[in-house]
Amino acid sequence: MTHTVDFDTVSTAGLESSPVAAALAGLRANEARYFRNKYDHVFTVEPADDAPEAVAWVHRILQEEREIVISSRPLEATGFQVENIRMAYVFYESGLSVNVMYTVDDPKKRAVGFKLSEGMEVPEELASRFKFARQKSKLAGTIRGSFFVIKNEY
């Protein structure tokens, strides 16, 4: 069942099994606020099992670009397009959020982003490959993030 992410009243609905559920909910709400403010887009998510295309697309890009397999269980996902950008998000039980930003008409503006919820360790599959910068968020506390540029077509 699809639900709209509320960034005024942060809810852990759908993320309860995460050991950092409150921080992950804040991270999810932070993304929802960004898309509402920048694109006037209503950010919705659904259980990962109900969004197999979005999850498969993200996992394919991770595997083919960098041979990365996320060990944590996907809890929620979403896929949508704003303007000329195809987006997908997967929120994992560990507190990790992975997003793909894929501009439809400009191959130079395509990337995968990783965000770590406050209180979680860097996943083993990412620890030796990426450095994570910190940013503060009123909704999510301290977010650590990193990214890589997508080189192929998907």
Tab-separated table of N, CA, C and O in Angstrom, residues 12 24 47 49 61-62 73 82 89 95 103-104 106 109 113 116 120 126 129-130 133 136 143:
chain	number	residue	atom	x	y	z
A	12	THR	N	7.300	6.515	11.825
A	12	THR	CA	8.128	5.338	11.529
A	12	THR	C	7.335	4.251	10.813
A	12	THR	O	7.867	3.159	10.598
A	24	LEU	N	15.768	6.783	10.532
A	24	LEU	CA	15.455	6.455	9.136
A	24	LEU	C	14.174	7.167	8.699
A	24	LEU	O	14.094	7.679	7.578
A	47	PRO	N	5.755	-0.584	0.497
A	47	PRO	CA	6.622	-1.676	0.919
A	47	PRO	C	7.477	-2.147	-0.268
A	47	PRO	O	7.001	-2.199	-1.406
A	49	ASP	N	8.393	-4.946	-1.229
A	49	ASP	CA	7.828	-6.090	-1.949
A	49	ASP	C	6.782	-5.662	-2.972
A	49	ASP	O	6.509	-6.387	-3.924
A	61	ILE	N	21.790	-1.370	-10.959
A	61	ILE	CA	22.796	-0.320	-11.147
A	61	ILE	C	23.950	-0.505	-10.166
A	61	ILE	O	25.122	-0.418	-10.544
A	62	LEU	N	23.646	-0.786	-8.904
A	62	LEU	CA	24.702	-1.024	-7.911
A	62	LEU	C	25.594	-2.186	-8.334
A	62	LEU	O	26.825	-2.103	-8.258
A	73	ARG	N	17.941	-5.825	4.362
A	73	ARG	CA	16.646	-6.056	3.731
A	73	ARG	C	15.989	-4.727	3.351
A	73	ARG	O	15.901	-3.809	4.178
A	82	VAL	N	10.576	13.431	-11.957
A	82	VAL	CA	10.313	14.864	-11.812
A	82	VAL	C	11.098	15.570	-12.906
A	82	VAL	O	12.282	15.326	-13.076
A	89	TYR	N	14.244	5.372	-4.955
A	89	TYR	CA	14.756	5.295	-3.584
A	89	TYR	C	14.458	3.922	-3.021
A	89	TYR	O	13.375	3.383	-3.248
A	95	GLY	N	19.056	1.130	8.072
A	95	GLY	CA	19.051	2.582	8.195
A	95	GLY	C	19.630	3.263	6.965
A	95	GLY	O	19.674	4.485	6.877
A	103	THR	N	19.131	11.426	-15.040
A	103	THR	CA	18.544	12.371	-15.988
A	103	THR	C	18.307	11.655	-17.317
A	103	THR	O	19.168	10.929	-17.809
A	104	VAL	N	17.134	11.855	-17.856
A	104	VAL	CA	16.727	11.164	-19.069
A	104	VAL	C	17.512	11.652	-20.280
A	104	VAL	O	17.854	10.868	-21.160
A	106	ASP	N	20.520	13.719	-20.205
A	106	ASP	CA	21.896	14.174	-19.991
A	106	ASP	C	22.691	13.117	-19.229
A	106	ASP	O	22.629	13.041	-18.005
A	109	LYS	N	24.686	13.712	-15.878
A	109	LYS	CA	24.034	14.019	-14.605
A	109	LYS	C	23.253	12.800	-14.117
A	109	LYS	O	22.031	12.850	-13.971
A	113	GLY	N	23.234	7.795	-4.891
A	113	GLY	CA	23.539	8.404	-3.604
A	113	GLY	C	23.271	7.445	-2.470
A	113	GLY	O	22.328	6.653	-2.517
A	116	LEU	N	23.239	7.544	5.225
A	116	LEU	CA	23.231	6.707	6.420
A	116	LEU	C	22.459	7.419	7.524
A	116	LEU	O	22.746	8.575	7.844
A	120	MET	N	23.617	4.501	12.804
A	120	MET	CA	23.984	3.249	12.132
A	120	MET	C	25.453	3.258	11.756
A	120	MET	O	26.048	4.308	11.546
A	126	LEU	N	30.058	-0.995	1.816
A	126	LEU	CA	30.375	0.368	1.398
A	126	LEU	C	31.595	0.949	2.111
A	126	LEU	O	32.218	1.891	1.609
A	129	ARG	N	34.935	1.477	0.278
A	129	ARG	CA	34.812	2.066	-1.057
A	129	ARG	C	34.469	3.551	-1.074
A	129	ARG	O	34.699	4.220	-2.073
A	130	PHE	N	33.866	4.042	0.001
A	130	PHE	CA	33.356	5.409	-0.009
A	130	PHE	C	33.714	6.139	1.275
A	130	PHE	O	33.771	5.554	2.340
A	133	ALA	N	30.449	12.181	3.861
A	133	ALA	CA	30.411	13.545	4.386
A	133	ALA	C	29.201	13.679	5.302
A	133	ALA	O	28.195	12.987	5.133
A	136	LYS	N	23.782	18.226	8.513
A	136	LYS	CA	22.773	18.310	9.568
A	136	LYS	C	21.394	18.477	8.951
A	136	LYS	O	21.232	19.141	7.931
A	143	ILE	N	23.162	13.325	9.032
A	143	ILE	CA	23.115	12.381	7.917
A	143	ILE	C	24.524	12.281	7.357
A	143	ILE	O	25.192	13.282	7.158
